XYZ file of C-alpha atoms in Angstrom:
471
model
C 259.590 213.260 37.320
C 261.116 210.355 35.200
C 259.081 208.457 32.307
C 257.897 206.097 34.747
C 256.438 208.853 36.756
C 254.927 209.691 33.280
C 253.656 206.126 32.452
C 252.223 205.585 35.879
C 250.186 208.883 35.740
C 249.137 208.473 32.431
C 248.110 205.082 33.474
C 246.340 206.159 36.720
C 244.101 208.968 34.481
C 243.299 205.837 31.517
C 242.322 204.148 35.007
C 240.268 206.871 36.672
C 238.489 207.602 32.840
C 237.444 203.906 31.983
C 235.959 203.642 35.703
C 233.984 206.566 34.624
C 232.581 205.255 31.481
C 232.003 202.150 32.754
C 229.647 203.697 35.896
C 228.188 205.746 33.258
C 227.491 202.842 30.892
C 226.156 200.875 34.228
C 224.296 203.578 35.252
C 222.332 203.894 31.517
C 222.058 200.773 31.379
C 219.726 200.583 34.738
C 217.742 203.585 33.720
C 216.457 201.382 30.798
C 212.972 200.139 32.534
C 213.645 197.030 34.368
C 210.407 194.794 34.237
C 208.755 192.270 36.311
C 208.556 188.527 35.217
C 204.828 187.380 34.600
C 204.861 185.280 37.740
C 206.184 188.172 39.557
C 203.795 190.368 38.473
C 200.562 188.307 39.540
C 201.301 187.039 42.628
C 202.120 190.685 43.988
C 198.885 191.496 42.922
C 197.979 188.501 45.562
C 199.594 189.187 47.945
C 198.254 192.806 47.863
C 194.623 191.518 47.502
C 195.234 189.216 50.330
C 196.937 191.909 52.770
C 193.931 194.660 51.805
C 191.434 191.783 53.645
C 193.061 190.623 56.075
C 193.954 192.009 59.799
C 196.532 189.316 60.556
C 199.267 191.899 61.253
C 197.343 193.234 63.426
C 195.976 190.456 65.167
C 199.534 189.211 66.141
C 200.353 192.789 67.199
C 197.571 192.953 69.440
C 198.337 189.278 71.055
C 202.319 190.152 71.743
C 201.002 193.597 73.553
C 198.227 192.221 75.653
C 199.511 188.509 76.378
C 202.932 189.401 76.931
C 203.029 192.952 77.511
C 206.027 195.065 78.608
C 209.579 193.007 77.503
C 212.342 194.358 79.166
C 215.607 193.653 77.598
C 217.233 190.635 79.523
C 214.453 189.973 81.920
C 211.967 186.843 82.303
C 209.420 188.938 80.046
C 211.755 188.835 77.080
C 212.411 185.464 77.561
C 208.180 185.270 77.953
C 208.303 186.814 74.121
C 210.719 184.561 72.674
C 208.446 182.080 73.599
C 205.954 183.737 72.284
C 207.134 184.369 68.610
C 208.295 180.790 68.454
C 204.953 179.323 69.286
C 203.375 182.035 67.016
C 205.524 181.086 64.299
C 204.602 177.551 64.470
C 200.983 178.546 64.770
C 201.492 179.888 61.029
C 203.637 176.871 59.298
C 206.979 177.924 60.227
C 210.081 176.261 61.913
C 211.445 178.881 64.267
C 214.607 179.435 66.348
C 216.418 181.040 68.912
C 219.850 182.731 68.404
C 221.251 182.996 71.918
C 223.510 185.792 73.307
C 223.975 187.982 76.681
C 223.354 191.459 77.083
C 223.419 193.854 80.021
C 219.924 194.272 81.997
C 219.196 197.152 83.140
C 215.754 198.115 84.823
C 213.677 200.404 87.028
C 211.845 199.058 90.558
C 210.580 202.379 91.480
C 210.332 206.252 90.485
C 208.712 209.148 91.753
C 209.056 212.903 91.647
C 207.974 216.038 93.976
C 207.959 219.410 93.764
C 208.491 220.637 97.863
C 208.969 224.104 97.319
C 207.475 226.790 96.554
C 204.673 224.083 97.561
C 203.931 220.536 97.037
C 202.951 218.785 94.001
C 203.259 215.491 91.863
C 205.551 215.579 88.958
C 205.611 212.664 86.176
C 208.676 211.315 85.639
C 210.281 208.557 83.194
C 213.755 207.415 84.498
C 216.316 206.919 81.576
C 217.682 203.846 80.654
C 220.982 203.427 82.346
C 220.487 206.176 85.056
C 221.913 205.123 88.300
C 219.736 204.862 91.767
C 219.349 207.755 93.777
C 220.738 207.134 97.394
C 218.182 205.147 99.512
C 215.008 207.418 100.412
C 216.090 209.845 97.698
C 217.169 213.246 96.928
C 215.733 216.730 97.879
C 217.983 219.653 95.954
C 216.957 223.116 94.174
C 216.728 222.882 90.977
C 218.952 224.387 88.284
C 217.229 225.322 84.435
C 218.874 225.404 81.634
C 217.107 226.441 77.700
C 219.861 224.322 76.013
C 222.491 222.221 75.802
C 224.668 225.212 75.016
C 224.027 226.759 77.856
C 224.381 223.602 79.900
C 228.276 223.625 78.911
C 229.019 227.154 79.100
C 227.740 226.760 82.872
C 230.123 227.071 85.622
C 231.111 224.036 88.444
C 229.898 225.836 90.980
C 226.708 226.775 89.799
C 225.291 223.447 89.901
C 227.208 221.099 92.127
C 224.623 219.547 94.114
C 221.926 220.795 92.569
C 219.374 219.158 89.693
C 220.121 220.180 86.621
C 216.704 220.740 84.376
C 217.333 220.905 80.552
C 214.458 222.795 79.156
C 214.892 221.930 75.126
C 211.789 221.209 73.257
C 210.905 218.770 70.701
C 208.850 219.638 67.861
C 206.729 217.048 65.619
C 208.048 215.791 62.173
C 206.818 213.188 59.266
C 210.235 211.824 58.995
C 210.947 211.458 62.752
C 214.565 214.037 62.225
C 213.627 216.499 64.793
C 214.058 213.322 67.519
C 217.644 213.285 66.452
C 218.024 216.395 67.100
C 216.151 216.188 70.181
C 217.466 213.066 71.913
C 221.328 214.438 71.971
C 220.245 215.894 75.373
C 218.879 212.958 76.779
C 222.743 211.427 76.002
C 224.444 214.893 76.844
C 223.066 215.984 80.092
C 223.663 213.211 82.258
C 226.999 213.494 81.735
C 227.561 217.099 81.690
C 225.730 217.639 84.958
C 228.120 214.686 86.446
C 231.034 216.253 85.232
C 230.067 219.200 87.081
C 229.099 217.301 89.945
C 225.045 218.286 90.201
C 223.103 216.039 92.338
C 220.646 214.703 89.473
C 219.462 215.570 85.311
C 216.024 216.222 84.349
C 215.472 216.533 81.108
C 212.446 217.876 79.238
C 210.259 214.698 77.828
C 212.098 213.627 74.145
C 208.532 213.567 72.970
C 205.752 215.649 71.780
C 202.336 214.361 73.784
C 200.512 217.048 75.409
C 199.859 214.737 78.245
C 201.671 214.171 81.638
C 203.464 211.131 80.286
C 207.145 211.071 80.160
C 209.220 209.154 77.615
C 211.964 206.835 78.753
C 215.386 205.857 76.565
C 218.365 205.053 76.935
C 221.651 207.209 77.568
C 224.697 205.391 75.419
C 227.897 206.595 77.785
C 228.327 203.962 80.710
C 229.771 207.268 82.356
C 226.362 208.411 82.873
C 225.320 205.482 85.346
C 226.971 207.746 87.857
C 224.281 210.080 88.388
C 220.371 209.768 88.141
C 218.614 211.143 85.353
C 215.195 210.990 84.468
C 212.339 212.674 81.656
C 209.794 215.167 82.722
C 206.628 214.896 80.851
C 206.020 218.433 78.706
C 203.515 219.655 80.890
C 205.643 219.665 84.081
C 208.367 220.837 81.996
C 206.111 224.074 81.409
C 205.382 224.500 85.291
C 208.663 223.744 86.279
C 209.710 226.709 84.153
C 207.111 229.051 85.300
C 208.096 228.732 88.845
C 211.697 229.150 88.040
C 210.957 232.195 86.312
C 209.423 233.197 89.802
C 212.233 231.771 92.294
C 213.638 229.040 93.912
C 212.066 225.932 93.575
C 213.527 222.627 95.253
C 212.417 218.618 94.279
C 212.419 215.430 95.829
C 213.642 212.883 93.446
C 213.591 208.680 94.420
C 215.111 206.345 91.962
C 215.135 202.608 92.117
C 217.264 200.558 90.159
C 218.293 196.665 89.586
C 220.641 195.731 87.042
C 222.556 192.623 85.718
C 225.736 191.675 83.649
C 224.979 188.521 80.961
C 221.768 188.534 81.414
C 220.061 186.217 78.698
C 218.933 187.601 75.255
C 218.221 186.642 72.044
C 216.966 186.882 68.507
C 214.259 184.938 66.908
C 214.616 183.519 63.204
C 212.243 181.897 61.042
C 212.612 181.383 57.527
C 210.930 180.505 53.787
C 213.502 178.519 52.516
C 214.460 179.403 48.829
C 213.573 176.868 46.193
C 216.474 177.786 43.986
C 219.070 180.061 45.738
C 218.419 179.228 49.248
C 222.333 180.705 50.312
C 221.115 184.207 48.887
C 218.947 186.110 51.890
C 216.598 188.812 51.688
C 216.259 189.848 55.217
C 213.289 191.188 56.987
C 213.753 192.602 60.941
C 211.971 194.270 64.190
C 212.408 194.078 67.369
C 211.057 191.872 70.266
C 211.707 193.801 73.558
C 210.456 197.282 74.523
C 210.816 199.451 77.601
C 209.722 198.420 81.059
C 206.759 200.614 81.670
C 205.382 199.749 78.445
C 203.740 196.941 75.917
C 205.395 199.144 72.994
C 202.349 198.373 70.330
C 203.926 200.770 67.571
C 207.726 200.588 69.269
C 208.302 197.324 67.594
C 205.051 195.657 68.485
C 203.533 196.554 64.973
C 207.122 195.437 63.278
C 207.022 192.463 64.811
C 203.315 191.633 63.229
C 203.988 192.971 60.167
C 206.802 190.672 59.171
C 205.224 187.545 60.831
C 202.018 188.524 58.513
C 204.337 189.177 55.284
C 206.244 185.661 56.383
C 202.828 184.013 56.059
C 201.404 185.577 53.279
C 204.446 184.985 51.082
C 204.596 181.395 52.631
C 200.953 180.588 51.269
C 201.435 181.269 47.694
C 201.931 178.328 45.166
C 205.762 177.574 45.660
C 208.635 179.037 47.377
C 210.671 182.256 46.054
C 214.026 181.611 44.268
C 216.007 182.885 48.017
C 215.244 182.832 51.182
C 213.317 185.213 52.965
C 214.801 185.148 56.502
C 212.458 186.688 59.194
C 214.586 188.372 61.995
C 212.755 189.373 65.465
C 215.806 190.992 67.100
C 216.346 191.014 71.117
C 217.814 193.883 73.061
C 217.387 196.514 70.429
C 216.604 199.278 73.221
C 219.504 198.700 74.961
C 221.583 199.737 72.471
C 221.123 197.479 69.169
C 222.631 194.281 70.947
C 220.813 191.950 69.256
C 221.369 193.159 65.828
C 225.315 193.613 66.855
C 225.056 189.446 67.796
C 223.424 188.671 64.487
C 226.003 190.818 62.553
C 228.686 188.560 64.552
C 227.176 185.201 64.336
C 226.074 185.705 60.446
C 229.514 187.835 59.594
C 230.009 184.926 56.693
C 226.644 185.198 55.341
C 226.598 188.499 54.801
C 227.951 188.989 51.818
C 224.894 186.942 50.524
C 222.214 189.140 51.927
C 221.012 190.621 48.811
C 218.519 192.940 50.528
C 217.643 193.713 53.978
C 215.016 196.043 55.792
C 213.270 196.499 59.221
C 209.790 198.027 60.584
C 210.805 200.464 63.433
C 208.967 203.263 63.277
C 205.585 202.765 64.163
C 202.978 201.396 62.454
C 201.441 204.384 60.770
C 200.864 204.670 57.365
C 204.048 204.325 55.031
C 204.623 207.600 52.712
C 207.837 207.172 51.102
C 210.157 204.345 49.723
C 214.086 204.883 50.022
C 216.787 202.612 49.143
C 220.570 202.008 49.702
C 221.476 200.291 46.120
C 224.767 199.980 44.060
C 224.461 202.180 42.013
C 223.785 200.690 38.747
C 220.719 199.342 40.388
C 218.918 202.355 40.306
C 216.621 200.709 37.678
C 215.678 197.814 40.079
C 214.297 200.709 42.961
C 211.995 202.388 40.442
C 210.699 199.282 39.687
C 210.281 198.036 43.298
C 208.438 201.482 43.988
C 206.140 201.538 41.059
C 205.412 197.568 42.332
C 203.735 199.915 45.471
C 202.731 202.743 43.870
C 199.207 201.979 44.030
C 199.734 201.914 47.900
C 200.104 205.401 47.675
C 204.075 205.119 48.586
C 206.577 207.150 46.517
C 209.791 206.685 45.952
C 211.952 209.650 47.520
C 215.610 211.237 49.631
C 217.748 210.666 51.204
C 219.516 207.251 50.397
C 217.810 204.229 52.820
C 220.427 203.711 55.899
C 218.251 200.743 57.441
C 216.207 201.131 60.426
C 218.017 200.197 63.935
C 219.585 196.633 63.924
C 219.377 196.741 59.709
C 221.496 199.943 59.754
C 224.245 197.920 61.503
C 224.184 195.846 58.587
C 224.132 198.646 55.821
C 226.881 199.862 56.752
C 228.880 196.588 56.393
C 227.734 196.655 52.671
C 223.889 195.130 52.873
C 221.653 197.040 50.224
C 218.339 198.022 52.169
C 215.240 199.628 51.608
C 213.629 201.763 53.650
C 209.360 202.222 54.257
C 208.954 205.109 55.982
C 205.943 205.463 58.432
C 204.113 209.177 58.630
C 205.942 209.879 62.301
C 203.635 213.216 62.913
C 202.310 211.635 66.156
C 205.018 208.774 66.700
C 206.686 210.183 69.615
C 203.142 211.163 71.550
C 203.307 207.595 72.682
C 206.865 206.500 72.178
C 208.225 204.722 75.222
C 205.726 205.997 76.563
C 202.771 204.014 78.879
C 200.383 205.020 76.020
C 202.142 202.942 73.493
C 199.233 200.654 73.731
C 197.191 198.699 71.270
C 194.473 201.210 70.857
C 196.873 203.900 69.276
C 197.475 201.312 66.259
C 195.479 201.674 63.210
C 194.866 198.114 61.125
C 194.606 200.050 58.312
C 197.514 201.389 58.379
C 198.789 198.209 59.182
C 196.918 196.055 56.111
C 199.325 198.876 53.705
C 202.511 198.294 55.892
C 201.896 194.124 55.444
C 200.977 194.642 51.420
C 204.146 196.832 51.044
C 206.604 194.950 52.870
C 205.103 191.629 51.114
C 205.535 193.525 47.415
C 209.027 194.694 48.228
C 209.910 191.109 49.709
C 208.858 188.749 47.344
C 209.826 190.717 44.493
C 213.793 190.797 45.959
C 213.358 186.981 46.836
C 212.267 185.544 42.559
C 213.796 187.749 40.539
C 217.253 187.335 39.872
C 218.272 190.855 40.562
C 221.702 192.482 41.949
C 221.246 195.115 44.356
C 224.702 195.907 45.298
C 225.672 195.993 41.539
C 228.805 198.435 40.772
């Protein structure tokens, strides 16, 4: 090694050591209490009076589930909600519009389920988002049970070509919703496997935790897996299918009907409170517009969706606008595989380097229990402050770091700070794309805290002057 070998390291390690101090002063310097201007400070106390009395949130919530209903990515009854949410918006003050994009429309026009053998009986099914049709008048084939996913791929050709393949894995209940990660890798996973070993059709044990004979649809991601039809079997006929398999052969009938289209129309619906000083700088609020076909989705994105139309208009009513914008996002195609948050991402790629904070309701309307963010990180300071702003809500501040919820996660990871509210998700997935994702499962309660906490978190990121992605 010459001197300049020398120079260069010593160079690189006066480098590497002045980046340290410098995060280390940064990081000091934001654990010095950051506090709230006056005019911060009482109009969240506002806009947290206001929310505590009123039921607004939930009075949109209920309207989008019973006058529209079920909204089917890229069908006429997601074009119904667009219209919808832009007539709502006007209702409350606002200027609304549609972003316009195509997505891929896939949807159900029949299912049904049989045991035939060892005798006849009903089974409740929820085809999966994607599955292909079974041939016309369906399928009869013995069925094929497997306890896992493991087992699934250690499985031999010949064992189950032509055959239904039933994966038997169980889901159990959570706060923070991580057991349905866990869970829904076999709703992706099996579908393909059993193709690739050339069974006749995948059942899968429900990716939810309801008691009742309800089945949860979803989507499986791999195009591969249109090849072969695959459908959910509700937890209770997931327990008698395995009984009688313990006991013998047992054979189904299995009828699948299914329409699709390529570009159908989509889109994502924008309404905005227009900063007063800083109107390029964005803090971003999102849920989604569509749900499943078989249901009105009140908590799956029903309750996001009147939660940030209720924080829009409570924000909206105090005495003058926030420094930045507050951009209201109602995203289209989410359950199809995040397409509307993918064409936002595209059509705002410019912009988003001025997003100073983003976050989405997407989990249910239940009550919120914890606060995470996704900061730089010498604005640790600014996240203590935003969560002792909703302390009093009864929502600390906790792990891991915030990724964003759905569509907002697309944009954390291209460098958006978020926050994350994080609904109590104990009962979530009883009713998740489920037909029992109806308005009666939705507390407005819960709802009131959701629209106070978003509001708090909102407005405070839209006047103060703060720099959430700062080094």
């Amino acid at each position: 090694m010459d001197r300049r070998d020398d120079a260069a390291k010593g160079f690189s390690v006066k480098a590497l050591l002045i980046a340290a101090l410098m995060t280390t002063l940064a990081i000091n310097a934001a654990a010095e209490p950051v506090r709230l201007s006056p005019i911060i400070q009482k109009n969240i106390v506002k806009l947290k009076e206001t929310a505590a009395k009123s039921d607004l949130g939930f009075e949109i919530t209920r309207d989008l589930v019973r006058d529209v209903g079920p909204r089917m990515a890229g069908t006429e009854a997601e074009a119904r909600a667009r219209a919808w949410a832009l007539a709502k918006f006007r209702s409350l003050g606002f200027t609304a519009r549609v972003e316009p994009f195509k997505t891929n429309m896939w949807r159900r026009t029949h299912e049904s389920a049989r045991l035939v053998a060892p005798f006849s009986a009903p089974l409740t099914i929820a085809t999966l988002g994607n599955s292909a049709p079974t041939p016309e008048g369906g399928i009869e084939a013995e069925v094929v049970r497997f306890a896992d996913l493991a087992a699934l791929e250690a499985a031999k050709p010949e064992s189950i070509e032509g055959k239904i393949v039933f994966l038997d894995e169980k889901m159990a209940r959570s706060q923070d919703g991580s057991t349905y990660g866990v869970a829904v890798v076999k709703r992706r996973r099996c579908p393909i496997l059993a193709r690739e070993r050339k069974a006749a059709a995948c059942l899968i044990r429900t990716v939810g935790t309801s008691p009742q004979r309800v089945a949860n649809t979803g989507n499986i991601t791999s195009r591969e897996s249109r090849i072969i039809p695959a459908a959910a079997l509700s937890n209770p006929d997931s327990d008698e299918l395995a009984y009688l398999l313990s006991k013998g052969p047992v054979r189904v009938r299995l009828d699948i009907g299914v329409e699709t289209q390529a570009d159908a129309p989509s889109g994502n619906v924008i309404a905005e409170i227009r900063g007063r000083e800083k109107p390029s700088e964005v803090v971003l609020l999102g849920a989604h517009l569509d749900s499943w076909d078989i249901t009105p989705g009140a908590h799956d994105d029903a309750t996001g969706v009147g939660t940030m139309m209720a924080v829009a208009k409570l924000i909206a009513d105090l005495p003058g606008s926030p420094k930045r914008t507050i951009r209201i996002v109602l995203f289209g195609s989410e359950e199809t595989g995040l397409i509307g948050g993918m064409a936002y991402a595209r059509e705002h790629k410019d912009e988003l380097k001025d997003h100073v904070l983003a976050s989405e309701s997407d989990f249910g309307g239940e009550t919120l229990w914890r606060m995470r963010t996704k900061f730089g990180p010498a604005a640790a300071g600014y996240a203590r402050a935003m969560q002792a702003a909703v302390a009093d809500l009864n929502i600390p501040l906790g792990d891991p770091p915030a990724a964003g919820e759905s569509e907002v996660g697309l944009l954390a990871a291209q460098g958006v700070p978020v926050f994350d509210l994080d609904a109590d998700g104990t009962n979530y997935f009883d009713v998740h794309h489920t037909p029992n994702d109806v308005i009666s499962s939705v507390d407005p309660a819960a709802l009131r805290q959701n629209v106070a906490a978003y509001a708090t978190l909102a407005y405070i990121a839209a006047e103060s002057d703060w720099d959430f992605r700062a080094k």
